């Protein structure tokens, strides 16, 4: 192994009943692979951002639910489902904004229900033990499929996204929507990796992304490791960079896109989009359809996670950098209004405004 890109962000270690992740809180200084076994360990890893980014959280939740149900002692289907719902609710409570978390858990539950129906309708009487073991096998396959699909979806986002890039372009990104937030390619970085693969000459600028520095610690790390021309900047520097003409396009990921195209992403994204509008820089949101939530009408309906004040006042500093007792505003995400978005790049193509119509059509055409 010589690059961070050679490691899997999330994987299932069946023989150890474990979810294996890179502990992203230690990057870039140390690459440490850890194994999670219990519900509490998985919950903590998601909350503490040891595994983070919307797609990776979804894959972790799906795999986590399978592992937690693998040794269920339930004696009936009803008890099994009750337990599955409790575990699912617990995992879902770890972070509220990224819809991929609840999406993956709902998908796992729906798959179990479908398998159970099929078993009931198949010939021959079956004991609950036989049913349980068939369901567990199917849960394993389903969570692996979520991971494999994520890789394929990110690659396809990259293929559409790269059509928006020209040789010689300067690109800006915020937070980490890279391989470390998914299983390969990432979402916002997929067009960049594909441009690089094609031998195009691009420069990527990474906002450091206060307060948790995902841009500096993760995006700059993975793009630089891939040999892409990478420049790091503080969050308050992107306006002057855009004004200078160095940025031709902006690609960001997202945690939830509402039905009207408003998009929640890491705090600071809406500021970047607002400045981009001022300087006529195209602003693209890269979103797998699993991140588009048609049940959330607008950005105002998205729950924004509030995090601990210490992330702002002392984390990453040698000593505390704010007076004791001062109030702190620390939302983890903000919502970019749809009118600031030049296009939403999905695995099915690039959506353009009006987004409510484009999103409706996307779901009708790709059921
Ligand atoms: O708090 P994080 O690090 O999980 O936030 C991650 C982001 O905001 C990403 O941009 C988003 O999840 C998209 S990842 C494809």
Coordinates of N, CA and C in Angstrom, one line a residue, residues 178-333:
X178 N -14.7 13.3 -1.6 CA -13.7 12.5 -2.4 C -13.9 11.1 -2.1
X179 N -12.9 10.3 -2.5 CA -12.9 8.9 -2.3 C -13.2 8.5 -0.8
X180 N -12.7 9.4 0.1 CA -12.9 9.1 1.5 C -14.3 9.3 2.0
X181 N -15.1 9.9 1.2 CA -16.5 10.1 1.6 C -17.4 9.0 1.0
X182 N -16.8 8.2 0.1 CA -17.6 7.2 -0.6 C -16.7 5.9 -0.6
X183 N -16.9 5.1 -1.7 CA -16.1 3.9 -1.8 C -15.0 4.0 -2.8
X184 N -15.1 4.8 -3.8 CA -14.1 5.0 -4.8 C -14.5 6.3 -5.6
X185 N -13.6 7.0 -6.1 CA -13.8 8.2 -6.9 C -14.4 9.4 -6.1
X186 N -15.3 9.2 -5.2 CA -16.0 10.3 -4.5 C -17.1 10.8 -5.4
X187 N -17.7 11.9 -5.0 CA -18.7 12.5 -5.9 C -18.2 13.8 -6.6
X188 N -17.9 14.8 -5.8 CA -17.3 16.0 -6.4 C -16.0 15.8 -7.0
X189 N -15.2 14.8 -6.5 CA -13.9 14.6 -7.0 C -13.9 13.7 -8.2
X190 N -15.0 13.0 -8.4 CA -15.0 12.0 -9.5 C -14.7 12.6 -10.9
X191 N -15.3 13.8 -11.2 CA -14.9 14.4 -12.5 C -13.4 14.8 -12.5
X192 N -12.9 15.1 -11.3 CA -11.4 15.5 -11.3 C -10.6 14.3 -11.5
X193 N -10.9 13.2 -10.8 CA -10.1 11.9 -11.0 C -10.2 11.5 -12.5
X194 N -11.4 11.6 -13.1 CA -11.6 11.2 -14.5 C -10.8 12.1 -15.4
X195 N -10.8 13.4 -15.1 CA -10.1 14.3 -16.0 C -8.6 14.0 -15.9
X196 N -8.1 13.7 -14.7 CA -6.7 13.3 -14.5 C -6.4 12.0 -15.2
X197 N -7.3 11.0 -15.1 CA -7.1 9.8 -15.9 C -7.0 10.0 -17.4
X198 N -7.7 10.9 -17.9 CA -7.7 11.2 -19.3 C -6.5 12.0 -19.7
X199 N -5.7 12.4 -18.7 CA -4.4 13.2 -19.0 C -4.7 14.7 -19.2
X200 N -5.9 15.1 -18.7 CA -6.2 16.6 -18.8 C -5.4 17.3 -17.8
X201 N -5.0 18.5 -18.1 CA -4.3 19.3 -17.2 C -5.3 20.2 -16.3
X202 N -5.4 19.8 -15.0 CA -6.3 20.6 -14.2 C -5.6 21.0 -12.9
X203 N -6.1 22.1 -12.3 CA -5.6 22.5 -11.0 C -6.7 22.5 -10.0
X204 N -6.6 21.9 -8.9 CA -7.7 21.8 -8.0 C -7.3 22.6 -6.7
X205 N -8.3 23.5 -6.3 CA -8.1 24.3 -5.1 C -9.1 23.7 -4.1
X206 N -8.5 23.5 -2.9 CA -9.4 22.9 -1.8 C -9.5 23.9 -0.7
X207 N -10.8 24.2 -0.4 CA -11.1 25.0 0.8 C -10.7 24.2 2.0
X208 N -10.1 24.7 3.0 CA -9.7 23.9 4.2 C -10.9 23.4 5.0
X209 N -12.0 24.1 5.0 CA -13.2 23.7 5.6 C -13.2 23.6 7.1
X210 N -13.2 24.8 7.7 CA -13.3 24.9 9.1 C -14.7 24.5 9.5
X211 N -15.0 23.9 10.7 CA -14.0 23.8 11.8 C -13.3 22.4 11.8
X212 N -13.7 21.4 11.0 CA -13.1 20.1 11.1 C -12.1 19.8 10.0
X213 N -11.9 20.7 9.1 CA -10.7 20.7 8.2 C -10.8 19.5 7.2
X214 N -12.0 19.1 6.8 CA -12.0 18.0 5.9 C -11.3 18.3 4.6
X215 N -11.3 19.6 4.2 CA -10.7 20.0 2.9 C -9.2 19.8 3.0
X216 N -8.6 20.3 4.2 CA -7.2 20.2 4.3 C -6.7 18.8 4.6
X217 N -7.4 18.2 5.6 CA -6.9 16.9 6.0 C -7.2 15.7 5.0
X218 N -8.3 15.9 4.3 CA -8.8 14.7 3.5 C -8.7 15.0 2.0
X219 N -9.3 16.1 1.6 CA -9.4 16.3 0.1 C -8.0 16.6 -0.4
X220 N -7.3 17.6 0.2 CA -5.9 17.9 -0.3 C -5.1 16.7 -0.2
X221 N -5.2 15.8 0.8 CA -4.4 14.6 1.0 C -4.7 13.6 -0.2
X222 N -6.0 13.4 -0.4 CA -6.2 12.3 -1.4 C -5.9 12.8 -2.9
X223 N -6.2 14.1 -3.2 CA -5.9 14.6 -4.5 C -4.4 14.7 -4.8
X224 N -3.7 15.1 -3.8 CA -2.3 15.3 -3.9 C -1.6 13.9 -4.0
X225 N -2.2 12.9 -3.3 CA -1.6 11.5 -3.4 C -1.9 11.0 -4.8
X226 N -3.0 11.4 -5.4 CA -3.3 10.9 -6.8 C -2.4 11.6 -7.8
X227 N -1.6 12.6 -7.4 CA -0.7 13.3 -8.4 C -1.4 14.4 -9.1
X228 N -2.6 14.9 -8.5 CA -3.3 16.0 -9.1 C -2.7 17.3 -8.6
X229 N -2.6 18.3 -9.4 CA -2.0 19.6 -9.0 C -3.0 20.2 -8.0
X230 N -2.6 20.2 -6.7 CA -3.6 20.6 -5.6 C -3.1 21.8 -4.8
X231 N -4.0 22.7 -4.6 CA -3.6 23.9 -3.7 C -4.6 24.1 -2.6
X232 N -4.1 24.3 -1.4 CA -5.0 24.4 -0.3 C -5.2 25.9 0.0
X233 N -6.4 26.3 0.4 CA -6.6 27.7 0.8 C -7.6 27.7 2.0
X234 N -7.5 28.8 2.8 CA -8.4 28.9 3.9 C -9.8 29.3 3.4
X235 N -10.8 29.1 4.1 CA -12.2 29.3 3.6 C -12.4 30.8 3.2
X236 N -11.7 31.7 3.9 CA -12.0 33.1 3.6 C -11.2 33.6 2.4
X237 N -10.5 32.7 1.6 CA -9.7 33.1 0.5 C -10.3 32.9 -0.8
X238 N -11.4 32.1 -0.9 CA -11.9 31.7 -2.2 C -12.5 32.9 -3.0
X239 N -13.0 33.9 -2.3 CA -13.6 35.0 -3.1 C -12.5 35.7 -3.9
X240 N -11.4 35.9 -3.3 CA -10.3 36.6 -4.0 C -9.8 35.8 -5.1
X241 N -9.8 34.5 -4.9 CA -9.3 33.5 -5.9 C -10.3 33.5 -7.1
X242 N -11.6 33.5 -6.8 CA -12.6 33.6 -7.9 C -12.5 34.9 -8.7
X243 N -12.3 36.0 -7.9 CA -12.2 37.3 -8.6 C -11.0 37.4 -9.5
X244 N -9.9 36.7 -9.1 CA -8.7 36.7 -9.9 C -8.8 35.9 -11.2
X245 N -9.9 35.2 -11.4 CA -10.1 34.4 -12.6 C -9.5 33.0 -12.6
X246 N -8.9 32.6 -11.4 CA -8.2 31.3 -11.4 C -9.2 30.1 -11.4
X247 N -10.5 30.4 -11.1 CA -11.4 29.3 -11.0 C -12.4 29.2 -12.1
X248 N -12.4 28.1 -12.8 CA -13.3 28.0 -14.0 C -14.6 27.3 -13.6
X249 N -14.6 26.4 -12.6 CA -15.8 25.7 -12.2 C -15.6 25.2 -10.7
X250 N -16.8 25.1 -10.0 CA -16.7 24.6 -8.7 C -17.6 23.3 -8.6
X251 N -17.0 22.3 -8.0 CA -17.7 21.0 -7.8 C -17.8 20.8 -6.3
X252 N -19.0 20.5 -5.7 CA -19.1 20.2 -4.3 C -20.0 18.9 -4.2
X253 N -20.0 18.2 -3.1 CA -20.9 17.1 -2.9 C -22.1 17.6 -2.2
X254 N -22.9 16.7 -1.6 CA -24.0 17.2 -0.8 C -24.5 16.1 0.1
X255 N -25.3 16.5 1.1 CA -25.8 15.5 2.1 C -27.2 15.3 1.9
X256 N -27.9 16.2 1.3 CA -29.4 16.0 1.0 C -29.8 17.1 0.0
X257 N -30.4 16.6 -1.1 CA -31.0 17.6 -2.0 C -32.5 17.5 -1.9
X258 N -33.1 18.7 -1.6 CA -34.6 18.7 -1.5 C -35.2 18.6 -2.8
X259 N -36.5 18.4 -2.8 CA -37.3 18.2 -4.1 C -37.2 19.4 -5.0
X260 N -36.9 20.6 -4.4 CA -36.8 21.8 -5.3 C -35.4 22.1 -5.7
X261 N -34.5 21.2 -5.4 CA -33.1 21.4 -5.8 C -32.2 22.1 -4.8
X262 N -32.8 22.7 -3.7 CA -31.9 23.2 -2.6 C -31.0 22.1 -2.1
X263 N -29.8 22.4 -1.8 CA -28.8 21.3 -1.5 C -28.1 21.6 -0.2
X264 N -28.2 20.7 0.8 CA -27.4 20.8 2.0 C -26.1 20.2 1.8
X265 N -25.1 21.0 2.2 CA -23.7 20.4 2.2 C -22.9 21.1 3.4
X266 N -21.7 20.7 3.5 CA -20.8 21.2 4.6 C -21.0 22.7 4.7
X267 N -21.0 23.1 6.0 CA -21.1 24.6 6.3 C -20.0 25.4 5.5
X268 N -20.5 26.4 4.9 CA -19.6 27.3 4.1 C -19.9 27.1 2.6
X269 N -20.6 26.0 2.2 CA -20.8 25.8 0.8 C -21.7 26.9 0.2
X270 N -22.7 27.3 0.9 CA -23.6 28.3 0.4 C -22.9 29.7 0.2
X271 N -21.9 29.9 1.0 CA -21.1 31.1 0.9 C -20.3 31.1 -0.4
X272 N -19.7 29.9 -0.7 CA -19.0 29.7 -1.9 C -19.9 29.9 -3.1
X273 N -21.1 29.3 -3.1 CA -22.0 29.4 -4.2 C -22.4 30.9 -4.4
X274 N -22.6 31.6 -3.3 CA -23.1 33.0 -3.5 C -22.0 33.8 -4.1
X275 N -20.7 33.6 -3.7 CA -19.6 34.3 -4.3 C -19.4 33.9 -5.8
X276 N -19.6 32.6 -6.0 CA -19.5 32.1 -7.4 C -20.5 32.8 -8.3
X277 N -21.7 33.0 -7.9 CA -22.7 33.7 -8.7 C -22.2 35.2 -9.0
X278 N -21.6 35.8 -8.0 CA -21.1 37.2 -8.2 C -20.0 37.3 -9.3
X279 N -19.2 36.2 -9.3 CA -18.1 36.2 -10.3 C -18.3 35.3 -11.5
X280 N -19.6 34.9 -11.7 CA -20.0 34.1 -12.9 C -19.2 32.8 -13.0
X281 N -18.9 32.1 -11.9 CA -18.2 30.9 -11.9 C -19.3 29.8 -11.8
X282 N -19.3 28.8 -12.7 CA -20.4 27.8 -12.6 C -20.2 26.9 -11.3
X283 N -21.3 26.7 -10.7 CA -21.3 26.0 -9.4 C -22.1 24.7 -9.5
X284 N -21.4 23.5 -9.5 CA -22.1 22.2 -9.6 C -22.1 21.4 -8.4
X285 N -23.3 20.8 -8.1 CA -23.5 19.9 -7.0 C -23.5 18.5 -7.5
X286 N -22.6 17.7 -7.0 CA -22.6 16.3 -7.4 C -23.4 15.4 -6.5
X287 N -24.4 14.7 -7.0 CA -25.3 14.0 -6.1 C -25.8 12.7 -6.6
X288 N -25.5 11.6 -6.0 CA -26.1 10.3 -6.3 C -27.6 10.5 -6.1
X289 N -28.4 9.7 -6.8 CA -29.9 9.9 -6.5 C -30.2 9.5 -5.1
X290 N -29.4 8.7 -4.5 CA -29.7 8.3 -3.1 C -29.6 9.5 -2.1
X291 N -29.0 10.6 -2.6 CA -28.9 11.8 -1.8 C -30.0 12.8 -2.1
X292 N -30.8 12.5 -3.1 CA -31.9 13.4 -3.4 C -33.2 12.9 -2.7
X293 N -33.8 13.7 -1.9 CA -34.8 13.3 -1.0 C -36.1 14.0 -1.5
X294 N -36.9 13.3 -2.2 CA -38.2 13.9 -2.8 C -39.2 14.1 -1.7
X295 N -39.0 13.5 -0.5 CA -39.9 13.7 0.6 C -39.6 15.0 1.4
X296 N -38.5 15.7 1.0 CA -38.2 16.9 1.7 C -38.4 18.0 0.7
X297 N -39.5 18.8 0.9 CA -39.9 19.8 -0.2 C -38.8 20.8 -0.5
X298 N -38.3 21.5 0.5 CA -37.3 22.6 0.3 C -36.2 22.5 1.3
X299 N -35.2 23.3 1.1 CA -34.0 23.3 2.0 C -34.4 23.7 3.4
X300 N -35.5 24.4 3.6 CA -35.9 24.8 4.9 C -36.4 23.6 5.7
X301 N -36.7 22.5 5.0 CA -37.2 21.3 5.7 C -36.1 20.4 6.1
X302 N -34.8 20.7 5.8 CA -33.7 19.8 6.1 C -33.2 20.1 7.5
X303 N -33.1 19.0 8.3 CA -32.6 19.2 9.6 C -31.0 19.4 9.5
X304 N -30.6 20.5 10.2 CA -29.2 20.8 10.1 C -28.5 20.4 11.5
X305 N -27.5 19.5 11.4 CA -26.8 19.1 12.6 C -26.1 20.2 13.3
X306 N -26.3 20.3 14.6 CA -25.5 21.3 15.3 C -24.4 20.5 16.1
X307 N -23.2 21.0 16.1 CA -22.1 20.2 16.7 C -21.5 21.0 17.9
X308 N -20.6 20.2 18.6 CA -20.1 20.8 19.9 C -19.3 22.1 19.7
X309 N -19.4 23.0 20.6 CA -18.6 24.3 20.5 C -17.1 24.0 20.5
X310 N -16.6 23.0 21.1 CA -15.2 22.8 21.2 C -14.5 22.6 19.8
X311 N -15.4 22.2 18.9 CA -14.8 22.0 17.5 C -14.3 23.3 17.0
X312 N -15.0 24.4 17.4 CA -14.6 25.8 17.0 C -13.6 26.4 17.9
X313 N -13.7 26.2 19.2 CA -12.9 26.9 20.1 C -11.5 26.3 20.4
X314 N -11.4 25.0 20.3 CA -10.1 24.4 20.7 C -9.6 23.3 19.9
X315 N -10.5 22.6 19.2 CA -10.0 21.4 18.4 C -8.9 21.9 17.4
X316 N -7.9 21.2 17.2 CA -6.8 21.4 16.2 C -5.8 22.5 16.7
X317 N -6.2 23.3 17.8 CA -5.2 24.3 18.3 C -4.4 23.7 19.4
X318 N -3.2 24.2 19.6 CA -2.4 23.8 20.7 C -3.1 24.2 22.0
X319 N -3.6 25.4 22.0 CA -4.4 25.8 23.2 C -5.7 26.5 22.8
X320 N -6.6 26.6 23.7 CA -7.9 27.2 23.3 C -7.8 28.5 22.7
X321 N -8.5 28.8 21.7 CA -8.4 30.1 20.9 C -9.6 31.0 21.0
X322 N -10.4 30.8 22.1 CA -11.6 31.6 22.3 C -11.8 31.7 23.8
X323 N -12.4 32.9 24.2 CA -12.6 33.0 25.7 C -13.5 32.0 26.2
X324 N -13.2 31.5 27.4 CA -14.1 30.5 28.1 C -15.5 31.1 28.2
X325 N -16.5 30.4 28.0 CA -17.9 30.8 28.2 C -18.5 31.5 27.1
X326 N -17.7 31.8 26.0 CA -18.3 32.6 24.9 C -19.3 31.6 24.1
X327 N -20.4 32.2 23.6 CA -21.3 31.4 22.9 C -20.7 31.0 21.5
X328 N -21.1 29.9 21.0 CA -20.5 29.4 19.7 C -21.6 29.0 18.8
X329 N -21.5 29.3 17.5 CA -22.5 28.9 16.5 C -21.8 27.9 15.7
X330 N -22.2 26.6 15.7 CA -21.5 25.6 15.0 C -22.4 24.6 14.2
X331 N -23.1 25.1 13.2 CA -23.9 24.1 12.4 C -22.9 23.4 11.5
X332 N -23.2 22.1 11.3 CA -22.3 21.3 10.4 C -22.5 21.5 8.9
X333 N -23.7 22.0 8.6 CA -24.1 22.1 7.2 C -24.8 23.4 6.9

